[in-house]
Short mmCIF file of C-alpha atoms in Angstrom, two decimals:
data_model
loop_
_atom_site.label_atom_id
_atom_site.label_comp_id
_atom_site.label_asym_id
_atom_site.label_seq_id
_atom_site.Cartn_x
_atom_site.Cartn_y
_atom_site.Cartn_z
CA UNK A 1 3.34 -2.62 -9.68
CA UNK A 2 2.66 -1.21 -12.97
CA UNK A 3 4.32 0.93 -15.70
CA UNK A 4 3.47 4.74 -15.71
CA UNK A 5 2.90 4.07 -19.65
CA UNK A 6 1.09 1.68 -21.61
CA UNK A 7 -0.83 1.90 -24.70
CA UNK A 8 -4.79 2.30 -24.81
CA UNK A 9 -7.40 -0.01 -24.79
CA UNK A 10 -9.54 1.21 -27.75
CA UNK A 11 -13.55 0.18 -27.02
CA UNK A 12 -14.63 -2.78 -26.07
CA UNK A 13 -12.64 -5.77 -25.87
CA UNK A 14 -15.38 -7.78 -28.07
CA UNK A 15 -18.84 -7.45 -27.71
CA UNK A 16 -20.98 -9.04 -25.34
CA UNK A 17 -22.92 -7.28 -23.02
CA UNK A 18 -23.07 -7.23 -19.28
CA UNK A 19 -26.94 -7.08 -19.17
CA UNK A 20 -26.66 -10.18 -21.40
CA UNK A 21 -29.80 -11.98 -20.84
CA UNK A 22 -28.28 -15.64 -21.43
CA UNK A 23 -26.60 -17.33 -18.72
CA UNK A 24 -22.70 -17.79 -18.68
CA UNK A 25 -20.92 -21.05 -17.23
CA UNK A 26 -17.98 -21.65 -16.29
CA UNK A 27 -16.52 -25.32 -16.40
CA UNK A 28 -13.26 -25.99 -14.21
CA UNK A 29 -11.59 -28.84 -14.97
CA UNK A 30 -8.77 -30.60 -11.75
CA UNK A 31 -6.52 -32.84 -11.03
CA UNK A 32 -8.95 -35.52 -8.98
CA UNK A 33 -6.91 -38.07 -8.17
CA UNK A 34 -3.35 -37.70 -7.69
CA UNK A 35 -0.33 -38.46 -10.09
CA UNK A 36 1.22 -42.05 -10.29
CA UNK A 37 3.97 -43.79 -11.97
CA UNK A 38 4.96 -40.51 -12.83
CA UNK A 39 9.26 -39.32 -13.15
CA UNK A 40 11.19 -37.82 -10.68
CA UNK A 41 11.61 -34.90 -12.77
CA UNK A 42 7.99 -34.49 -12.90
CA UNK A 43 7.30 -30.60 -11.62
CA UNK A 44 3.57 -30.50 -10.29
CA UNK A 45 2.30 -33.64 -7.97
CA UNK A 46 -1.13 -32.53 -7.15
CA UNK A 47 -2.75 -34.51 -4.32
CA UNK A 48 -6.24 -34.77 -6.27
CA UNK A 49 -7.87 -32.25 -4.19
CA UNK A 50 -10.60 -32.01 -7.31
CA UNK A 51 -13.68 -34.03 -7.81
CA UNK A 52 -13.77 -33.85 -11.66
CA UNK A 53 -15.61 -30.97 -13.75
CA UNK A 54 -16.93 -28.13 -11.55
CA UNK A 55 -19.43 -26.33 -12.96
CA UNK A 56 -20.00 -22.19 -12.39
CA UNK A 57 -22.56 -19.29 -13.33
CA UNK A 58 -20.93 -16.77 -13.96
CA UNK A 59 -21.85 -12.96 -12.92
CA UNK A 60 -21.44 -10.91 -15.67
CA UNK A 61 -21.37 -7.76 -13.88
CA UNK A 62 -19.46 -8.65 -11.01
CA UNK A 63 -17.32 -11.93 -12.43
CA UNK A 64 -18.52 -13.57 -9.14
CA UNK A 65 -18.88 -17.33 -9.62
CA UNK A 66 -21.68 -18.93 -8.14
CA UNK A 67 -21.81 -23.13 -7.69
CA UNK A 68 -24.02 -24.80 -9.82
CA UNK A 69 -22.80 -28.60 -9.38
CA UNK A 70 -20.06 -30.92 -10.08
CA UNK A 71 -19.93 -33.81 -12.85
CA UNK A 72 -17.65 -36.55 -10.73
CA UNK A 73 -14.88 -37.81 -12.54
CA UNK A 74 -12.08 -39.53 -10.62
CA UNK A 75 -9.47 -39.29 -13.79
CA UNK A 76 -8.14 -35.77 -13.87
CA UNK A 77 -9.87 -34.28 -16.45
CA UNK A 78 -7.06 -31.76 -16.27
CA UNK A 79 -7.70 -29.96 -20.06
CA UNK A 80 -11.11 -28.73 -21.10
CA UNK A 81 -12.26 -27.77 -24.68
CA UNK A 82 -15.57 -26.28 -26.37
CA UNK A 83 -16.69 -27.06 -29.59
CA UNK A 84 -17.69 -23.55 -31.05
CA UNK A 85 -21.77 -23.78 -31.00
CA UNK A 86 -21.49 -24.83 -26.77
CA UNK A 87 -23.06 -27.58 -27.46
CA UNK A 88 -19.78 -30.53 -26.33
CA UNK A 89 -17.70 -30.41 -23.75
CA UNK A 90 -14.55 -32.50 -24.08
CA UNK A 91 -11.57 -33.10 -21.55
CA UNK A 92 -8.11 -35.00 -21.36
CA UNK A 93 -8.31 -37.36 -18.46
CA UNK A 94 -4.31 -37.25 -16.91
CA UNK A 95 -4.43 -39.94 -14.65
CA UNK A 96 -6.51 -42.71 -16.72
CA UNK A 97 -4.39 -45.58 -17.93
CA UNK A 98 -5.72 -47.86 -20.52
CA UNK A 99 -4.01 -51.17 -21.99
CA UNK A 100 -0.75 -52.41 -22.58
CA UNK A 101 0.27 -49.14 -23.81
CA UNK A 102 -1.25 -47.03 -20.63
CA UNK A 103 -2.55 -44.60 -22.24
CA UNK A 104 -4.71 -42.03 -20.99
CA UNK A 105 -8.44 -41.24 -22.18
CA UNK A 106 -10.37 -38.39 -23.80
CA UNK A 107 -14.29 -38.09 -22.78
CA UNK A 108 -16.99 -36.22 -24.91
CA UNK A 109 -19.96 -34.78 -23.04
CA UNK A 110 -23.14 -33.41 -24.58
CA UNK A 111 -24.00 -29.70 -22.90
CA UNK A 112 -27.65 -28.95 -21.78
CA UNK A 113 -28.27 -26.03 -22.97
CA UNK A 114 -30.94 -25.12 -20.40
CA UNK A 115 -28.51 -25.78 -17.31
CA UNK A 116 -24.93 -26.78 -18.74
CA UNK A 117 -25.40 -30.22 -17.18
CA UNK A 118 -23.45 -31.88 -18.65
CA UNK A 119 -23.73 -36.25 -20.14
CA UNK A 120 -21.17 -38.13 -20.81
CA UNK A 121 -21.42 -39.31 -24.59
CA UNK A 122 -17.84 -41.46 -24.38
CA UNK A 123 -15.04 -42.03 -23.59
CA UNK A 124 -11.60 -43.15 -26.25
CA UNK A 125 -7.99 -43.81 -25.29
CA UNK A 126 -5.77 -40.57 -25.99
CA UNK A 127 -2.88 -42.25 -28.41
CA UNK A 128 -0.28 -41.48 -25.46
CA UNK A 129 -0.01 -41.38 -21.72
CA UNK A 130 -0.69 -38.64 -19.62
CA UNK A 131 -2.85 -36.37 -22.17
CA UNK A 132 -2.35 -32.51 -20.85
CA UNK A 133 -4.12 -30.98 -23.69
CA UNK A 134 -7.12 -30.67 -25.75
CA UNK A 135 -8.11 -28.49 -28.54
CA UNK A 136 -10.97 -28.80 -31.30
CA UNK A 137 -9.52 -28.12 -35.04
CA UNK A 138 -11.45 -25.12 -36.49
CA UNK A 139 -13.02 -27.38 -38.92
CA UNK A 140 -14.71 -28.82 -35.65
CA UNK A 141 -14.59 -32.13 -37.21
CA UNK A 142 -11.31 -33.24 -34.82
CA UNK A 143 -10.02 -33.10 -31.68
CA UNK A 144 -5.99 -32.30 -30.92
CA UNK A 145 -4.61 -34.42 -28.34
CA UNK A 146 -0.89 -34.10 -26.47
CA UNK A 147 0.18 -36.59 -24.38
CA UNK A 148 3.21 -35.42 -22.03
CA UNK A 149 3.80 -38.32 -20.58
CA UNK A 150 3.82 -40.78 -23.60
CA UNK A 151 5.85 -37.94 -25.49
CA UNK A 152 2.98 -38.09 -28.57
CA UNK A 153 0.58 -36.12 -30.01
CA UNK A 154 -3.09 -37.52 -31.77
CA UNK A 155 -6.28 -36.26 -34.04
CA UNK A 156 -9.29 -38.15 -32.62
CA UNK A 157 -12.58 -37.51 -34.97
CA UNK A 158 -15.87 -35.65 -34.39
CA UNK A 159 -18.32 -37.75 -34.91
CA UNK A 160 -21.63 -36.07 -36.08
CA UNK A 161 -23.08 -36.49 -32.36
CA UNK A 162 -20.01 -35.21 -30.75
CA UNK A 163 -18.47 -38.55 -29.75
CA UNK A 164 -15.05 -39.29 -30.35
CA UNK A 165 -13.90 -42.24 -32.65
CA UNK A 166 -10.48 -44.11 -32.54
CA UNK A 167 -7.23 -41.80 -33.63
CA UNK A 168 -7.03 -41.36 -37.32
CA UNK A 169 -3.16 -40.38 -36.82
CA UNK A 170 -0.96 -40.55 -33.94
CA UNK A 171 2.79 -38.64 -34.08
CA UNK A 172 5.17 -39.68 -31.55
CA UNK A 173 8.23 -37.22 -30.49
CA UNK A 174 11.50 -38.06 -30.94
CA UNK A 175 14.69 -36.57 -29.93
CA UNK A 176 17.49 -36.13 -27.41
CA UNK A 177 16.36 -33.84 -24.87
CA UNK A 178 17.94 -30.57 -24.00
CA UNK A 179 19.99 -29.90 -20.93
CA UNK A 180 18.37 -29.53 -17.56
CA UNK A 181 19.23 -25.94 -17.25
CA UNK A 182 18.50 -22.76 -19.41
CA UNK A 183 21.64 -20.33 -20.15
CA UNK A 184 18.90 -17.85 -20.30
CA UNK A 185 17.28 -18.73 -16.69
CA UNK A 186 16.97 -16.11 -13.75
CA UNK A 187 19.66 -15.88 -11.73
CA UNK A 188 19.75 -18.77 -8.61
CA UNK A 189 16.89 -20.60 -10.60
CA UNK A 190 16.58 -24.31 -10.03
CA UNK A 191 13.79 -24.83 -12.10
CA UNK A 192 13.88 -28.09 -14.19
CA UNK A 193 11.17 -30.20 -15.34
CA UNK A 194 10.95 -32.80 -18.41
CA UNK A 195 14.87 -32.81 -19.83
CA UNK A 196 14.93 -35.80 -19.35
CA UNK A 197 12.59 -37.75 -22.39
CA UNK A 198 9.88 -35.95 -24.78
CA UNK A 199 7.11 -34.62 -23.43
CA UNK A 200 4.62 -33.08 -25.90
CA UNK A 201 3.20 -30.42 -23.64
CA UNK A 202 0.39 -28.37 -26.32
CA UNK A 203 -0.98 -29.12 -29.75
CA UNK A 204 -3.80 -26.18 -31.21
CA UNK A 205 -4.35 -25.36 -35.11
CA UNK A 206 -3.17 -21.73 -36.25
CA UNK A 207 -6.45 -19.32 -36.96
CA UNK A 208 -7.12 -20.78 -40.39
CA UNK A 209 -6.18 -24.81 -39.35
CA UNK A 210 -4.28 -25.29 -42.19
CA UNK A 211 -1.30 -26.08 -40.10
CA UNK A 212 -1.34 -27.69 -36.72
CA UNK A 213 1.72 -26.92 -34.16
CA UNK A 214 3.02 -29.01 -30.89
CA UNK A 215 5.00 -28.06 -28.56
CA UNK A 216 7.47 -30.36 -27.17
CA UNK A 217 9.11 -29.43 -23.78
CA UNK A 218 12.32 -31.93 -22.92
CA UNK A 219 12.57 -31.63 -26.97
CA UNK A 220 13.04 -27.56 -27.12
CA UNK A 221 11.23 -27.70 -29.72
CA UNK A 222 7.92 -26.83 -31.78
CA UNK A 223 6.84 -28.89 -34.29
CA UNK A 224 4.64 -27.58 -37.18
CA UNK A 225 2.61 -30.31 -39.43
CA UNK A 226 0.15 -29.68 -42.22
CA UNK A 227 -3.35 -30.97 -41.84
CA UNK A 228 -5.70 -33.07 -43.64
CA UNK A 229 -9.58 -32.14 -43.13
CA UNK A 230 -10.70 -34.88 -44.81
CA UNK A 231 -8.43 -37.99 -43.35
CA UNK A 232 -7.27 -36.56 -39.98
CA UNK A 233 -3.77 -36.72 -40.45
CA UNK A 234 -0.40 -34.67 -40.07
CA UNK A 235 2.15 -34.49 -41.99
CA UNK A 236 5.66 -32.75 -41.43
CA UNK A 237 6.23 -29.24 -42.88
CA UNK A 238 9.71 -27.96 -44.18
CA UNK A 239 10.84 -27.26 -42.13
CA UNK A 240 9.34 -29.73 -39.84
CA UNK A 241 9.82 -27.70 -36.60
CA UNK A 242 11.34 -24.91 -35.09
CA UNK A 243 14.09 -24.85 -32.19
CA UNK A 244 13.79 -22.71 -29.09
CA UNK A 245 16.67 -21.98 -26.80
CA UNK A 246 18.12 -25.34 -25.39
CA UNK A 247 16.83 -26.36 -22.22
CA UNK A 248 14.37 -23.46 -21.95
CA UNK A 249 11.36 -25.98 -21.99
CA UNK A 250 8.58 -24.15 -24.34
CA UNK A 251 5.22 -24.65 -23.02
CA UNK A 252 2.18 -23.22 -24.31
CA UNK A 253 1.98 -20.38 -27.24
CA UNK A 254 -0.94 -17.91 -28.18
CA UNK A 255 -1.48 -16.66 -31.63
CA UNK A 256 -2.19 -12.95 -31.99
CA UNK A 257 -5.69 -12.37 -33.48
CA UNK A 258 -3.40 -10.99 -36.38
CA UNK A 259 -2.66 -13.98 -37.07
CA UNK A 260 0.53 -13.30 -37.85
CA UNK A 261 2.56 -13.28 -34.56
CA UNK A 262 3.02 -15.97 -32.35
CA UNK A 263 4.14 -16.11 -28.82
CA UNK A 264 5.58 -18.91 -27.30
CA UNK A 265 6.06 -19.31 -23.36
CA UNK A 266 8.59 -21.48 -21.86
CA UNK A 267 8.39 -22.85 -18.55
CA UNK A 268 11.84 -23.68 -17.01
CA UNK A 269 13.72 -20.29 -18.84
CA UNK A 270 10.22 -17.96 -17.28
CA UNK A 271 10.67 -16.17 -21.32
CA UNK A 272 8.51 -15.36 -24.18
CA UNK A 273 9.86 -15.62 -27.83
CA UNK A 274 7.87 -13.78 -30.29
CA UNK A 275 7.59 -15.57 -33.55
CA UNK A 276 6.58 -13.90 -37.01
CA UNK A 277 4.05 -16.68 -38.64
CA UNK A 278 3.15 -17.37 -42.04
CA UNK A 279 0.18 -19.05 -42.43
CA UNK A 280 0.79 -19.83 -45.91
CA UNK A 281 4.06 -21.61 -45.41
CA UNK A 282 3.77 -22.57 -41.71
CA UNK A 283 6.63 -21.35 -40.69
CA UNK A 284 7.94 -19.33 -37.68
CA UNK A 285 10.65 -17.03 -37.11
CA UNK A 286 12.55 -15.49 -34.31
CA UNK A 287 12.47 -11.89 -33.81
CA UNK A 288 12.30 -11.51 -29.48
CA UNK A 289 13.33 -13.04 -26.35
CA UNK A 290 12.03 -11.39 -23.06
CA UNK A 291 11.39 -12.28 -19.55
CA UNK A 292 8.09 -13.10 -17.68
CA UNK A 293 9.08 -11.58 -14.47
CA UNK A 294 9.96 -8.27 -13.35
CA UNK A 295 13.30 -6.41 -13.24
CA UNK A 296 15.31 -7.77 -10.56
CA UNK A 297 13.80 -11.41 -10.05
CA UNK A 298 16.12 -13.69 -8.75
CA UNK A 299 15.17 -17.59 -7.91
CA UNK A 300 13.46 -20.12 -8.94
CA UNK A 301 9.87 -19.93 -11.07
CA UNK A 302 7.60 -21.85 -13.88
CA UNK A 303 6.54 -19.97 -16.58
CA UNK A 304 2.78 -21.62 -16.78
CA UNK A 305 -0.18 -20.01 -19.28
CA UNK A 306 -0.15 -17.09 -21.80
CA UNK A 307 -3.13 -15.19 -23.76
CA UNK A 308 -3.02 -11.97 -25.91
CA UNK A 309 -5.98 -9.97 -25.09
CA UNK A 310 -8.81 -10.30 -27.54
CA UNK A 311 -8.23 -6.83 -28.75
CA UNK A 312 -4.50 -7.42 -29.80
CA UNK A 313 -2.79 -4.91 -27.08
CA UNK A 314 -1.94 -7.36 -24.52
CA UNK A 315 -0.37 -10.33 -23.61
CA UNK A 316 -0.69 -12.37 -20.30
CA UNK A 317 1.66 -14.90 -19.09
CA UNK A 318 1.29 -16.57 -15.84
CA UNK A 319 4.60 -17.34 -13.14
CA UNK A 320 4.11 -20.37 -10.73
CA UNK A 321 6.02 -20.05 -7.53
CA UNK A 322 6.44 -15.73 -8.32
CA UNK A 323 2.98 -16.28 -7.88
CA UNK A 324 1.84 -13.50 -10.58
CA UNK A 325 0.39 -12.76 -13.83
CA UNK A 326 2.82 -10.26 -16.14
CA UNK A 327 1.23 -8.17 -18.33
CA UNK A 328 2.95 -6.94 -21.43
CA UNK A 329 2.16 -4.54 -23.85
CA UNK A 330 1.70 -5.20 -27.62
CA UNK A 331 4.04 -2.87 -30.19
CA UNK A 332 2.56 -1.96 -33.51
CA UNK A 333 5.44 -4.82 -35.09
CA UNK A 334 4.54 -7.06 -32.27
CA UNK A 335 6.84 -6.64 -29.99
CA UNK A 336 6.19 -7.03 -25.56
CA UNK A 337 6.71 -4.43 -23.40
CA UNK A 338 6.79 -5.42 -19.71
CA UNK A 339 3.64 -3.18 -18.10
CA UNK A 340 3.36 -4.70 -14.62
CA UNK A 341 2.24 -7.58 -12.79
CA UNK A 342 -0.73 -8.62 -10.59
CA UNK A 343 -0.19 -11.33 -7.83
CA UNK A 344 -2.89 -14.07 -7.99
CA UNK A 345 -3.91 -14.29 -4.62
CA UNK A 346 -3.22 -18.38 -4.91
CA UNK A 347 -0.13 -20.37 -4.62
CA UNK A 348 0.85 -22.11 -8.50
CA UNK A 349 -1.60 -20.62 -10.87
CA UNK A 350 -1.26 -23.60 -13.61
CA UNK A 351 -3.63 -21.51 -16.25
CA UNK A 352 -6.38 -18.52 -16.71
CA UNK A 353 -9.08 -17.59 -19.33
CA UNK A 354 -10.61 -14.53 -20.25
CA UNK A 355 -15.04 -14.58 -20.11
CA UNK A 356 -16.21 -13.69 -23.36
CA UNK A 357 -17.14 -9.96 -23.25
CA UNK A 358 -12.55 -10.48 -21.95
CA UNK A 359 -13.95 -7.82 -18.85
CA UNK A 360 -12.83 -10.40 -16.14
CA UNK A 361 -9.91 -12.86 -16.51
CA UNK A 362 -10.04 -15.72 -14.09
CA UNK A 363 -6.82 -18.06 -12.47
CA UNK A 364 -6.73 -21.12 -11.67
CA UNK A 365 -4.38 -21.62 -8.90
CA UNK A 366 -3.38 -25.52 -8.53
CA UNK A 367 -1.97 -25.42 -5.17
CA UNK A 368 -4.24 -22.65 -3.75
CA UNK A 369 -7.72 -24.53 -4.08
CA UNK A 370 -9.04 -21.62 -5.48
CA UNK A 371 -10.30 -19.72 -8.74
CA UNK A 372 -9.65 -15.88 -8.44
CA UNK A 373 -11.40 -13.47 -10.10
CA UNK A 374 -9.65 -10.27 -11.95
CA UNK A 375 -11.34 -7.09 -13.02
CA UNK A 376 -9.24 -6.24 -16.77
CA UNK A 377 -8.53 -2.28 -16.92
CA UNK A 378 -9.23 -1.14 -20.50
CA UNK A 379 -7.50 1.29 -20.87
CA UNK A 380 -4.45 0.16 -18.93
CA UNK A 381 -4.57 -3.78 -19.68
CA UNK A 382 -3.51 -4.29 -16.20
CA UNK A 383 -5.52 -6.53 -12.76
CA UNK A 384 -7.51 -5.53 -10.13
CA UNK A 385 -8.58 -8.27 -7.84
CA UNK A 386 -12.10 -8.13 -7.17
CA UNK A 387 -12.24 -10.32 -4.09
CA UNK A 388 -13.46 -13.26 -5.46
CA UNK A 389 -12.61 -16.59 -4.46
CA UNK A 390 -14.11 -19.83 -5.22
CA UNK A 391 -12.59 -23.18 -3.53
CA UNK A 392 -11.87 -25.41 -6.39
CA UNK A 393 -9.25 -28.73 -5.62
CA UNK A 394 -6.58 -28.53 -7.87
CA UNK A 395 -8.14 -26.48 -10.48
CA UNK A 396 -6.41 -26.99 -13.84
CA UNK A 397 -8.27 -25.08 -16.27
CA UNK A 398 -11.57 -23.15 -16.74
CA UNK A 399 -13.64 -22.64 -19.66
CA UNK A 400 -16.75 -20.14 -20.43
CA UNK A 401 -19.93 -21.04 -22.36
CA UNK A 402 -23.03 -19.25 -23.03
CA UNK A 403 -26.59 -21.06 -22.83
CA UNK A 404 -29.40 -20.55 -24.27
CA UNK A 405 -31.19 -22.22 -27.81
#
């Protein structure tokens, strides 16, 4: 159910057409194999109901996604990022261990541009184990790595044909971890996961990628480090990192296109903290605390993605076990607004992504099998299911790209 009153969409989201002549892929990374040697704290043990990268065209009229093919990869490639001309593809493998220190792996694929076939280019060990997140610097010279179950975070270089080399800098977390409960938790809620080491759980560049932040989840913590273009390497800020309320777990966080608010999601407390960021100093600063589920929620839940819309007046956040995506409206300082929620028509949506013209958001639901397709309202910000389903195992992520020379 929605709120009677939420601000208005103003034009177009950004602007790509539907009558777009180029085709649009989507590519899904799962979890194909399932977990081992992992803690009994660990939340999620997906079966490995994936097959590796599944590959989509997307409808741009009706979001429908249509099968084009699968690249087979038996190592959860469970995080999926684009370099910004769609030309590499490049995913954190969860399940690969390598060496003494098992780490994980990161692979590099080259994009057909024709097709979005996709060709593996390499393959490098991750710095950690467990890698759950990849993200390309803006200088598109390095890839971000953070590996929850090692507790460490790496920069692997671009090389000029899109393979990876070794890590030019690996950080690894340290810390005691924060209790197993939230103070700030719904009420009856017996959600814990990963207070019990470090788990670095999310490492992305702000906007300009002067500054690169990592979020560490048994830490309660973010840490913020400057960047070096030229070597690959972080070093800590002052202040080197930022608490968030103990035990709350903090998960993921999406910059506004602003720039200069920054909201972070944490999974075992189901809140969002709104940071004000500057991008000059790197530093954060608290200024709100609000829930991801409705008024009245009682239980148990993960708190799982979040997105502000591309415009600036929304913000998404995802709820595993509620099952739901909240939608919040964006004040003029930056503050949320609860507007409604939208059930995802899947059991444990892990993560979901916005096409590029932002007129259809899609959900990966882990434990559902299935990508669901939403119809975003404009003028409202809020979901309309448009029927869609597409039987994915274990779907993790999704990402969009658009072909052509």
């Amino acid at each position: 159910m929605y709120a009677a009153s939420t601000p208005i969409w103003a034009g177009a989201i950004r602007g790509q057409s539907v009558a777009h002549a180029a085709p649009l892929l989507a590519y899904v990374g799962t979890f194909s194999s399932p977990l081992h040697d992992v803690l009994p704290t660990q939340v999620d043990l997906p079966p490995g109901n994936g097959r590796g990268i599944h590959l989509f065209e997307v409808n741009r009229a009706t979001g429908a996604l249509k099968p084009i093919g699968v690249h087979e990869q038996g190592t959860s490639p469970s995080s999926l990022a684009l370099n910004a001309a769609g030309t590499r593809l490049y995913s954190a493998n969860e399940t690969d261990r390598v060496g003494k220190g098992n780490n994980g792996t990161v692979s590099a694929f080259a994009i057909n541009r024709a097709n979005g076939q996709l060709s593996l280019l390499n393959t490098v060990t991750s710095g950690g184990a467990g890698p759950t997140y990849v993200s390309i610097h803006p200088s598109g010279t390095f890839a971000l790595v953070a590996n929850y179950f090692g507790g460490s975070v790496a920069v692997l270089p671009i090389l000029t044909d899109g393979r990876l080399g070794s890590a030019t800098d690996i950080k690894q977390d340290t810390g005691e971890p924060g209790p197993k409960k939230p103070s700030d938790a719904p009420e009856g809620s017996f959600a814990f996961s990963g207070h019990d080491r470090t788990h670095a759980h999310m490492i992305e560049a702000d906007l300009v990628g002067r500054f690169v932040l990592h979020a560490d989840l048994g830490l309660d913590r973010i840490f913020i480090w400057k960047f070096d273009e030229r070597r690959g390497v972080l070093t800590p800020n002052e202040p080197p990192a930022v608490e968030l309320p103990p035990g709350s777990g903090p998960r993921h966080w999406s910059f506004h296109p602003n720039g200069r608010w920054c909201y972070v999601l944490q999974e075992e407390a189901s809140t969002i903290v709104l940071f004000d960021y500057d991008n000059t100093a790197g530093r954060l600063t608290a200024r709100q605390n609000i829930s991801t589920l409705p008024p009245g929620f009682a239980g148990s839940n993960f708190a799982s993605e979040i997105m502000v819309s591309m415009d600036g007046r929304y913000l998404y956040a995802g709820n595993r076990l509620h099952d739901s995506i909240a939608v919040f409206s964006v004040g003029e300082r930056g503050e949320l607004t609860f507007a409604g929620e939208e059930w995802t028509r899947g059991n444990y949506p892990r993560s979901f992504n916005f096409e590029p013209a932002g007129q259809f958001l899609y959900c990966c639901n882990q434990r559902g099998d299935n990508v669901t397709v939403f119809r975003v309202q404009r003028d409202t910000g809020r979901l309309v299911f448009t029927g869609h389903y597409s039987p994915v195992g274990n779907p993790s992520c999704i990402v969009f790209c658009e072909l052509g020379e």
